[in-house]
């Protein structure tokens, strides 16, 4: 079975400061890892993904994430937070099993950027 | 492309009523998914489909049914609505390539069962 943990329900960051949203995963095999963002009353939007290769992945809106296999983590980061980054963020994992991939989502972290 | 569209946006049902949530995608994606989102619980997979005529259960299928007669459409049916089905429902799709491709989500349907 695969699972994702987002240990913080809420993260508050001052505008201009760096931000980190944490994610750890559990999967029996090689994972695909994703970050999605959800704005109020909207569907989820894809931010970035890790498949293979470079452990530092860059995505939309200046976000990046670092895959750490030994710590089974995939934390989302941004060097300088914007008020517009305030949203709900979901980490997700999928096992590499062609034809049978299903995403398992974390419970989400609400990010609030304080002006 | 409109992407993934869902109708209706909102619906209130009485206990025991039935309804169909519609989902359509115009990206020619083979894979389609239905999720429900409950507060503090993330997204749970209800049903998914890998192509027209093929569907399978996800994590929380009880109380729901699906069909996939075309590539574009993947309706979700609630036969006997219960208060436990109050949730926000999202449809998603992705192309039939290696599983690294991200899913594209619709805007959601907010359902309340009273």
CSV table of N, CA, C and O in Angstrom, one decimal, chain B:
chain,number,residue,atom,x,y,z
B,1,UNK,N,-9.0,24.1,-26.0
B,1,UNK,CA,-9.6,23.0,-25.3
B,1,UNK,C,-10.2,23.5,-24.0
B,1,UNK,O,-9.7,24.3,-23.3
B,2,UNK,N,-11.4,23.0,-23.7
B,2,UNK,CA,-12.1,23.3,-22.4
B,2,UNK,C,-11.4,22.5,-21.3
B,2,UNK,O,-11.6,22.9,-20.1
B,3,UNK,N,-10.7,21.4,-21.6
B,3,UNK,CA,-10.1,20.6,-20.5
B,3,UNK,C,-11.2,19.6,-19.9
B,3,UNK,O,-11.9,19.0,-20.7
B,4,UNK,N,-11.2,19.6,-18.6
B,4,UNK,CA,-12.2,18.7,-17.9
B,4,UNK,C,-13.3,19.6,-17.4
B,4,UNK,O,-13.1,20.6,-16.7
B,5,UNK,N,-14.5,19.3,-17.8
B,5,UNK,CA,-15.7,20.0,-17.3
B,5,UNK,C,-16.6,19.1,-16.5
B,5,UNK,O,-16.8,17.9,-16.8
B,6,UNK,N,-17.2,19.7,-15.5
B,6,UNK,CA,-18.1,19.0,-14.6
B,6,UNK,C,-19.4,19.8,-14.5
B,6,UNK,O,-19.4,21.0,-14.3
B,7,UNK,N,-20.6,19.1,-14.5
B,7,UNK,CA,-21.8,19.7,-14.2
B,7,UNK,C,-22.6,18.7,-13.3
B,7,UNK,O,-22.5,17.5,-13.3
B,8,UNK,N,-23.5,19.3,-12.3
B,8,UNK,CA,-23.6,20.7,-12.0
B,8,UNK,C,-22.5,21.2,-11.1
B,8,UNK,O,-21.6,20.4,-10.7
B,9,UNK,N,-22.4,22.4,-10.9
B,9,UNK,CA,-21.5,23.0,-9.9
B,9,UNK,C,-21.9,22.7,-8.5
B,9,UNK,O,-21.1,22.5,-7.6
B,10,UNK,N,-23.2,22.9,-8.2
B,10,UNK,CA,-23.7,22.7,-6.9
B,10,UNK,C,-25.0,21.9,-7.0
B,10,UNK,O,-25.7,21.9,-8.0
B,11,UNK,N,-25.3,21.1,-5.9
B,11,UNK,CA,-26.6,20.3,-5.9
B,11,UNK,C,-26.9,20.0,-4.5
B,11,UNK,O,-26.0,19.6,-3.7
B,12,UNK,N,-28.2,20.1,-4.2
B,12,UNK,CA,-28.7,19.7,-2.9
B,12,UNK,C,-29.7,18.5,-3.1
B,12,UNK,O,-30.6,18.7,-3.9
B,13,UNK,N,-29.4,17.4,-2.5
B,13,UNK,CA,-30.3,16.3,-2.6
B,13,UNK,C,-31.0,15.9,-1.3
B,13,UNK,O,-30.4,16.2,-0.2
B,14,UNK,N,-32.1,15.3,-1.4
B,14,UNK,CA,-32.7,14.7,-0.2
B,14,UNK,C,-32.3,13.3,-0.1
B,14,UNK,O,-31.9,12.6,-1.1
B,15,UNK,N,-32.3,12.8,1.2
B,15,UNK,CA,-31.9,11.4,1.4
B,15,UNK,C,-32.7,10.5,0.5
B,15,UNK,O,-34.0,10.6,0.5
B,16,UNK,N,-32.1,9.5,-0.1
B,16,UNK,CA,-32.8,8.6,-1.0
B,16,UNK,C,-32.9,8.9,-2.4
B,16,UNK,O,-33.3,8.1,-3.3
B,17,UNK,N,-32.7,10.2,-2.7
B,17,UNK,CA,-32.8,10.6,-4.1
B,17,UNK,C,-31.5,10.1,-4.9
B,17,UNK,O,-30.5,9.7,-4.3
B,18,UNK,N,-31.6,10.2,-6.2
B,18,UNK,CA,-30.5,9.8,-7.0
B,18,UNK,C,-30.1,10.9,-8.0
B,18,UNK,O,-30.9,11.8,-8.2
B,19,UNK,N,-28.9,10.9,-8.5
B,19,UNK,CA,-28.5,11.9,-9.4
B,19,UNK,C,-27.2,11.4,-10.1
B,19,UNK,O,-26.6,10.4,-9.7
B,20,UNK,N,-26.9,12.0,-11.2
B,20,UNK,CA,-25.7,11.7,-12.0
B,20,UNK,C,-24.9,13.0,-12.1
B,20,UNK,O,-25.3,14.0,-12.5
B,21,UNK,N,-23.6,12.8,-11.7
B,21,UNK,CA,-22.6,13.9,-11.9
B,21,UNK,C,-21.9,13.7,-13.2
B,21,UNK,O,-21.4,12.6,-13.5
B,22,UNK,N,-22.0,14.7,-14.0
B,22,UNK,CA,-21.4,14.6,-15.4
B,22,UNK,C,-19.9,15.1,-15.4
B,22,UNK,O,-19.5,16.0,-14.7
B,23,UNK,N,-19.1,14.4,-16.2
B,23,UNK,CA,-17.7,14.7,-16.4
B,23,UNK,C,-17.4,14.5,-17.9
B,23,UNK,O,-17.7,13.4,-18.4
B,24,UNK,N,-16.8,15.5,-18.5
B,24,UNK,CA,-16.4,15.4,-19.9
B,24,UNK,C,-15.0,16.0,-20.1
B,24,UNK,O,-14.7,17.1,-19.5
B,25,UNK,N,-14.2,15.3,-20.9
B,25,UNK,CA,-12.9,15.9,-21.2
B,25,UNK,C,-12.7,15.9,-22.7
B,25,UNK,O,-13.1,14.9,-23.4
B,26,UNK,N,-12.1,16.9,-23.2
B,26,UNK,CA,-11.9,17.0,-24.7
B,26,UNK,C,-10.4,16.9,-25.1
B,26,UNK,O,-10.0,17.5,-26.1
B,27,UNK,N,-9.6,16.2,-24.3
B,27,UNK,CA,-8.2,16.1,-24.5
B,27,UNK,C,-7.8,14.7,-25.0
B,27,UNK,O,-6.6,14.4,-25.1
B,28,UNK,N,-8.8,13.9,-25.3
B,28,UNK,CA,-8.6,12.5,-25.8
B,28,UNK,C,-7.8,11.7,-24.8
B,28,UNK,O,-7.0,10.8,-25.2
B,29,UNK,N,-8.0,11.9,-23.5
B,29,UNK,CA,-7.3,11.1,-22.5
B,29,UNK,C,-8.0,9.8,-22.3
B,29,UNK,O,-9.2,9.7,-22.2
B,30,UNK,N,-7.2,8.8,-22.1
B,30,UNK,CA,-7.8,7.5,-21.9
B,30,UNK,C,-8.2,7.3,-20.4
B,30,UNK,O,-9.2,6.7,-20.1
B,31,UNK,N,-7.4,7.8,-19.5
B,31,UNK,CA,-7.6,7.5,-18.1
B,31,UNK,C,-8.5,8.6,-17.5
B,31,UNK,O,-8.3,9.8,-17.8
B,32,UNK,N,-9.5,8.2,-16.8
B,32,UNK,CA,-10.4,9.2,-16.1
B,32,UNK,C,-10.6,8.7,-14.7
B,32,UNK,O,-10.7,7.5,-14.4
B,33,UNK,N,-10.9,9.6,-13.8
B,33,UNK,CA,-11.0,9.3,-12.3
B,33,UNK,C,-12.1,10.2,-11.7
B,33,UNK,O,-12.3,11.3,-12.1
B,34,UNK,N,-12.7,9.6,-10.7
B,34,UNK,CA,-13.6,10.3,-9.8
B,34,UNK,C,-13.0,10.3,-8.4
B,34,UNK,O,-12.7,9.2,-7.8
B,35,UNK,N,-13.0,11.5,-7.8
B,35,UNK,CA,-12.5,11.6,-6.4
B,35,UNK,C,-13.6,12.3,-5.6
B,35,UNK,O,-14.4,13.1,-6.1
B,36,UNK,N,-13.6,12.1,-4.3
B,36,UNK,CA,-14.3,13.0,-3.4
B,36,UNK,C,-13.4,13.6,-2.4
B,36,UNK,O,-12.3,13.0,-2.0
B,37,UNK,N,-13.7,14.8,-2.0
B,37,UNK,CA,-12.8,15.6,-1.1
B,37,UNK,C,-13.6,16.0,0.1
B,37,UNK,O,-14.6,16.8,0.0
B,38,UNK,N,-13.2,15.5,1.2
B,38,UNK,CA,-13.9,15.8,2.5
B,38,UNK,C,-12.9,16.7,3.3
B,38,UNK,O,-11.7,16.5,3.2
B,39,UNK,N,-13.4,17.6,4.1
B,39,UNK,CA,-12.5,18.5,4.8
B,39,UNK,C,-11.5,17.7,5.7
B,39,UNK,O,-11.8,16.8,6.4
B,40,UNK,N,-10.2,18.1,5.5
B,40,UNK,CA,-9.2,17.5,6.3
B,40,UNK,C,-8.8,16.1,5.9
B,40,UNK,O,-8.0,15.4,6.6
B,41,UNK,N,-9.4,15.6,4.8
B,41,UNK,CA,-9.2,14.2,4.5
B,41,UNK,C,-8.5,14.0,3.1
B,41,UNK,O,-8.3,12.9,2.7
B,42,UNK,N,-8.1,15.1,2.5
B,42,UNK,CA,-7.5,14.9,1.2
B,42,UNK,C,-8.5,14.4,0.1
B,42,UNK,O,-9.7,14.5,0.3
B,43,UNK,N,-8.0,13.8,-0.9
B,43,UNK,CA,-8.9,13.3,-2.0
B,43,UNK,C,-8.9,11.7,-1.9
B,43,UNK,O,-7.8,11.1,-1.8
B,44,UNK,N,-10.1,11.2,-2.0
B,44,UNK,CA,-10.2,9.7,-2.0
B,44,UNK,C,-10.7,9.3,-3.4
B,44,UNK,O,-11.7,9.8,-3.9
B,45,UNK,N,-10.1,8.2,-4.0
B,45,UNK,CA,-10.5,7.7,-5.3
B,45,UNK,C,-11.8,6.9,-5.2
B,45,UNK,O,-11.8,5.9,-4.4
B,46,UNK,N,-12.8,7.2,-6.0
B,46,UNK,CA,-14.0,6.5,-5.9
B,46,UNK,C,-14.0,5.4,-7.0
B,46,UNK,O,-14.2,4.2,-6.7
B,47,UNK,N,-13.9,5.8,-8.2
B,47,UNK,CA,-13.8,4.9,-9.4
B,47,UNK,C,-12.8,5.5,-10.4
B,47,UNK,O,-12.5,6.7,-10.4
B,48,UNK,N,-12.3,4.6,-11.3
B,48,UNK,CA,-11.5,5.1,-12.3
B,48,UNK,C,-11.7,4.2,-13.6
B,48,UNK,O,-12.3,3.2,-13.5
B,49,UNK,N,-11.2,4.8,-14.7
B,49,UNK,CA,-11.4,4.1,-16.0
B,49,UNK,C,-10.1,4.2,-16.8
B,49,UNK,O,-9.6,5.3,-16.9
B,50,UNK,N,-9.7,3.1,-17.5
B,50,UNK,CA,-8.5,3.2,-18.3
B,50,UNK,C,-8.8,3.3,-19.8
B,50,UNK,O,-7.9,3.4,-20.6
B,51,UNK,N,-10.1,3.4,-20.1
B,51,UNK,CA,-10.6,3.5,-21.4
B,51,UNK,C,-12.0,3.2,-21.6
B,51,UNK,O,-12.7,2.7,-20.6
B,52,UNK,N,-12.6,3.5,-22.7
B,52,UNK,CA,-14.0,3.3,-22.9
B,52,UNK,C,-14.4,1.8,-22.7
B,52,UNK,O,-13.7,0.9,-23.2
B,53,UNK,N,-15.4,1.6,-21.9
B,53,UNK,CA,-15.9,0.3,-21.6
B,53,UNK,C,-15.2,-0.4,-20.5
B,53,UNK,O,-15.5,-1.5,-20.1
B,54,UNK,N,-14.2,0.3,-19.8
B,54,UNK,CA,-13.4,-0.4,-18.8
B,54,UNK,C,-13.4,0.5,-17.5
B,54,UNK,O,-13.0,1.7,-17.6
B,55,UNK,N,-14.0,0.0,-16.4
B,55,UNK,CA,-14.0,0.8,-15.2
B,55,UNK,C,-13.5,-0.1,-14.0
B,55,UNK,O,-13.6,-1.3,-14.1
B,56,UNK,N,-13.1,0.5,-13.0
B,56,UNK,CA,-12.7,-0.3,-11.8
B,56,UNK,C,-12.9,0.5,-10.5
B,56,UNK,O,-12.9,1.8,-10.6
B,57,UNK,N,-13.0,-0.2,-9.4
B,57,UNK,CA,-13.3,0.5,-8.1
B,57,UNK,C,-12.0,1.1,-7.6
B,57,UNK,O,-10.9,0.6,-7.8
B,58,UNK,N,-12.2,2.2,-6.9
B,58,UNK,CA,-11.1,2.8,-6.2
B,58,UNK,C,-11.2,2.5,-4.7
B,58,UNK,O,-11.6,1.4,-4.3
B,59,UNK,N,-10.8,3.5,-3.9
B,59,UNK,CA,-10.7,3.3,-2.5
B,59,UNK,C,-12.1,3.3,-1.8
B,59,UNK,O,-12.3,2.6,-0.8
B,60,UNK,N,-13.0,4.1,-2.3
B,60,UNK,CA,-14.3,4.3,-1.6
B,60,UNK,C,-15.5,4.2,-2.6
B,60,UNK,O,-16.2,5.2,-2.8
B,61,UNK,N,-15.7,3.1,-3.2
B,61,UNK,CA,-16.7,3.0,-4.3
B,61,UNK,C,-18.2,2.8,-3.8
B,61,UNK,O,-19.1,2.9,-4.6
B,62,UNK,N,-18.4,2.4,-2.5
B,62,UNK,CA,-19.7,2.0,-2.1
B,62,UNK,C,-20.7,3.2,-2.2
B,62,UNK,O,-20.4,4.3,-1.7
B,63,UNK,N,-21.9,2.9,-2.8
B,63,UNK,CA,-22.9,4.0,-3.0
B,63,UNK,C,-22.8,4.7,-4.3
B,63,UNK,O,-23.6,5.6,-4.6
B,64,UNK,N,-21.8,4.3,-5.1
B,64,UNK,CA,-21.6,5.0,-6.4
B,64,UNK,C,-21.6,3.9,-7.5
B,64,UNK,O,-21.2,2.8,-7.3
B,65,UNK,N,-21.9,4.4,-8.7
B,65,UNK,CA,-21.7,3.6,-9.9
B,65,UNK,C,-21.1,4.5,-11.0
B,65,UNK,O,-21.4,5.7,-11.1
B,66,UNK,N,-20.4,3.9,-12.0
B,66,UNK,CA,-19.9,4.7,-13.1
B,66,UNK,C,-20.1,3.9,-14.4
B,66,UNK,O,-20.4,2.7,-14.4
B,67,UNK,N,-20.0,4.6,-15.5
B,67,UNK,CA,-20.0,4.0,-16.8
B,67,UNK,C,-19.0,4.8,-17.7
B,67,UNK,O,-18.7,5.9,-17.4
B,68,UNK,N,-18.5,4.1,-18.7
B,68,UNK,CA,-17.6,4.8,-19.7
B,68,UNK,C,-17.9,4.3,-21.1
B,68,UNK,O,-17.3,3.4,-21.6
B,69,UNK,N,-18.9,4.9,-21.7
B,69,UNK,CA,-19.3,4.4,-23.0
B,69,UNK,C,-18.5,5.2,-24.1
B,69,UNK,O,-18.4,4.7,-25.2
B,70,UNK,N,-17.9,6.3,-23.8
B,70,UNK,CA,-17.1,7.0,-24.8
B,70,UNK,C,-15.8,7.4,-24.1
B,70,UNK,O,-15.7,7.5,-22.9
B,71,UNK,N,-14.8,7.8,-24.9
B,71,UNK,CA,-13.6,8.3,-24.3
B,71,UNK,C,-13.8,9.6,-23.6
B,71,UNK,O,-13.2,9.9,-22.6
B,72,UNK,N,-14.7,10.5,-24.0
B,72,UNK,CA,-14.9,11.8,-23.5
B,72,UNK,C,-15.6,11.8,-22.1
B,72,UNK,O,-15.4,12.7,-21.3
B,73,UNK,N,-16.6,10.9,-21.9
B,73,UNK,CA,-17.5,11.1,-20.8
B,73,UNK,C,-17.3,10.0,-19.7
B,73,UNK,O,-17.1,8.8,-20.1
B,74,UNK,N,-17.5,10.4,-18.5
B,74,UNK,CA,-17.3,9.5,-17.4
B,74,UNK,C,-18.3,9.9,-16.3
B,74,UNK,O,-17.9,10.5,-15.3
B,75,UNK,N,-19.6,9.6,-16.4
B,75,UNK,CA,-20.5,10.0,-15.4
B,75,UNK,C,-20.5,9.2,-14.1
B,75,UNK,O,-20.2,8.0,-14.2
B,76,UNK,N,-20.8,9.8,-13.0
B,76,UNK,CA,-20.8,9.2,-11.7
B,76,UNK,C,-22.2,9.2,-11.2
B,76,UNK,O,-22.9,10.3,-11.1
B,77,UNK,N,-22.8,8.0,-10.8
B,77,UNK,CA,-24.1,7.9,-10.4
B,77,UNK,C,-24.3,7.6,-8.9
B,77,UNK,O,-23.6,6.7,-8.4
B,78,UNK,N,-25.1,8.4,-8.3
B,78,UNK,CA,-25.5,8.1,-6.9
B,78,UNK,C,-26.9,7.6,-6.9
B,78,UNK,O,-27.8,8.3,-7.3
B,79,UNK,N,-27.1,6.4,-6.4
B,79,UNK,CA,-28.5,5.8,-6.5
B,79,UNK,C,-29.4,6.2,-5.4
B,79,UNK,O,-30.5,6.5,-5.6
B,80,UNK,N,-28.9,6.1,-4.2
B,80,UNK,CA,-29.7,6.3,-3.0
B,80,UNK,C,-28.8,7.3,-2.1
B,80,UNK,O,-28.0,6.8,-1.3
B,81,UNK,N,-29.0,8.6,-2.3
B,81,UNK,CA,-28.1,9.5,-1.6
B,81,UNK,C,-28.3,9.4,-0.1
B,81,UNK,O,-29.4,9.3,0.5
B,82,UNK,N,-27.1,9.5,0.6
B,82,UNK,CA,-27.0,9.5,2.0
B,82,UNK,C,-26.2,10.7,2.5
B,82,UNK,O,-25.4,11.2,1.8
B,83,UNK,N,-26.5,11.2,3.7
B,83,UNK,CA,-25.7,12.3,4.2
B,83,UNK,C,-24.2,12.1,4.2
B,83,UNK,O,-23.5,13.1,4.0
B,84,UNK,N,-23.7,10.9,4.3
B,84,UNK,CA,-22.3,10.6,4.2
B,84,UNK,C,-21.7,10.9,2.8
B,84,UNK,O,-20.5,10.9,2.7
B,85,UNK,N,-22.6,11.1,1.9
B,85,UNK,CA,-22.1,11.4,0.5
B,85,UNK,C,-22.0,12.9,0.3
B,85,UNK,O,-21.6,13.4,-0.8
B,86,UNK,N,-22.3,13.7,1.3
B,86,UNK,CA,-22.0,15.1,1.2
B,86,UNK,C,-20.5,15.4,1.1
B,86,UNK,O,-19.8,15.0,1.9
B,87,UNK,N,-20.2,16.0,0.0
B,87,UNK,CA,-18.7,16.2,-0.3
B,87,UNK,C,-18.6,17.0,-1.5
B,87,UNK,O,-19.5,17.5,-2.1
B,88,UNK,N,-17.3,17.3,-1.9
B,88,UNK,CA,-17.0,17.9,-3.2
B,88,UNK,C,-16.4,16.8,-4.0
B,88,UNK,O,-15.5,16.1,-3.6
B,89,UNK,N,-16.9,16.7,-5.2
B,89,UNK,CA,-16.5,15.6,-6.1
B,89,UNK,C,-15.7,16.2,-7.3
B,89,UNK,O,-16.1,17.2,-7.9
B,90,UNK,N,-14.6,15.6,-7.6
B,90,UNK,CA,-13.7,16.0,-8.6
B,90,UNK,C,-13.5,14.9,-9.6
B,90,UNK,O,-13.3,13.8,-9.3
B,91,UNK,N,-13.6,15.3,-10.9
B,91,UNK,CA,-13.2,14.4,-12.0
B,91,UNK,C,-11.9,14.8,-12.5
B,91,UNK,O,-11.5,16.0,-12.5
B,92,UNK,N,-11.1,13.8,-13.0
B,92,UNK,CA,-9.8,14.1,-13.5
B,92,UNK,C,-9.5,13.2,-14.7
B,92,UNK,O,-10.1,12.1,-14.8
B,93,UNK,N,-8.5,13.5,-15.5
B,93,UNK,CA,-8.1,12.7,-16.6
B,93,UNK,C,-6.6,12.8,-16.8
B,93,UNK,O,-6.0,13.8,-16.4
B,94,UNK,N,-6.1,11.8,-17.5
B,94,UNK,CA,-4.7,11.9,-18.0
B,94,UNK,C,-4.5,11.0,-19.2
B,94,UNK,O,-5.3,10.1,-19.4
B,95,UNK,N,-3.5,11.3,-20.0
B,95,UNK,CA,-3.3,10.5,-21.2
B,95,UNK,C,-2.8,9.1,-20.9
B,95,UNK,O,-2.3,8.9,-19.8
B,96,UNK,N,-2.9,8.2,-21.8
B,96,UNK,CA,-2.5,6.8,-21.6
B,96,UNK,C,-1.0,6.7,-22.0
B,96,UNK,O,-0.6,6.1,-23.0
B,97,UNK,N,-0.2,7.3,-21.1
B,97,UNK,CA,1.3,7.1,-21.3
B,97,UNK,C,1.8,6.6,-20.0
B,97,UNK,O,1.0,6.2,-19.1
B,98,UNK,N,3.1,6.6,-19.9
B,98,UNK,CA,3.7,6.1,-18.6
B,98,UNK,C,3.1,7.0,-17.5
B,98,UNK,O,2.8,8.1,-17.6
B,99,UNK,N,3.0,6.4,-16.3
B,99,UNK,CA,2.3,7.0,-15.2
B,99,UNK,C,2.8,8.2,-14.6
B,99,UNK,O,2.3,8.7,-13.7
B,100,UNK,N,3.9,8.8,-15.2
B,100,UNK,CA,4.4,10.0,-14.7
B,100,UNK,C,3.6,11.2,-15.1
B,100,UNK,O,3.8,12.3,-14.6
B,101,UNK,N,2.6,11.0,-16.0
B,101,UNK,CA,1.9,12.2,-16.5
B,101,UNK,C,0.9,12.6,-15.4
B,101,UNK,O,0.1,11.8,-14.9
B,102,UNK,N,0.8,13.9,-15.2
B,102,UNK,CA,0.0,14.5,-14.2
B,102,UNK,C,-1.5,14.4,-14.6
B,102,UNK,O,-1.8,14.3,-15.8
B,103,UNK,N,-2.4,14.4,-13.6
B,103,UNK,CA,-3.8,14.4,-13.9
B,103,UNK,C,-4.3,15.8,-14.0
B,103,UNK,O,-3.8,16.7,-13.3
B,104,UNK,N,-5.3,16.0,-14.9
B,104,UNK,CA,-6.0,17.3,-15.1
B,104,UNK,C,-7.3,17.2,-14.4
B,104,UNK,O,-8.1,16.3,-14.7
B,105,UNK,N,-7.6,18.2,-13.6
B,105,UNK,CA,-8.8,18.2,-12.7
B,105,UNK,C,-9.9,19.1,-13.3
B,105,UNK,O,-9.6,20.2,-13.8
B,106,UNK,N,-11.1,18.7,-13.1
B,106,UNK,CA,-12.2,19.6,-13.3
B,106,UNK,C,-12.5,20.5,-12.1
B,106,UNK,O,-11.8,20.4,-11.1
B,107,UNK,N,-13.4,21.5,-12.2
B,107,UNK,CA,-13.6,22.4,-11.2
B,107,UNK,C,-14.4,21.9,-10.0
B,107,UNK,O,-14.5,22.6,-8.9
B,108,UNK,N,-15.0,20.7,-10.1
B,108,UNK,CA,-15.7,20.1,-8.9
B,108,UNK,C,-17.2,20.3,-8.9
B,108,UNK,O,-17.7,21.3,-9.5
B,109,UNK,N,-17.9,19.4,-8.2
B,109,UNK,CA,-19.3,19.5,-7.9
B,109,UNK,C,-19.5,19.4,-6.4
B,109,UNK,O,-19.0,18.5,-5.8
B,110,UNK,N,-20.1,20.5,-5.9
B,110,UNK,CA,-20.3,20.5,-4.4
B,110,UNK,C,-21.7,19.9,-4.2
B,110,UNK,O,-22.7,20.5,-4.6
B,111,UNK,N,-21.8,18.7,-3.5
B,111,UNK,CA,-23.0,18.0,-3.3
B,111,UNK,C,-23.4,18.0,-1.8
B,111,UNK,O,-22.5,17.7,-0.9
B,112,UNK,N,-24.6,18.4,-1.4
B,112,UNK,CA,-25.1,18.3,-0.1
B,112,UNK,C,-26.3,17.4,0.0
B,112,UNK,O,-27.2,17.6,-0.9
B,113,UNK,N,-26.3,16.4,0.9
B,113,UNK,CA,-27.4,15.5,1.0
B,113,UNK,C,-28.0,15.8,2.4
B,113,UNK,O,-27.4,15.7,3.4
B,114,UNK,N,-29.3,16.2,2.4
B,114,UNK,CA,-30.0,16.5,3.6
B,114,UNK,C,-31.2,15.5,3.9
B,114,UNK,O,-31.7,15.0,3.0
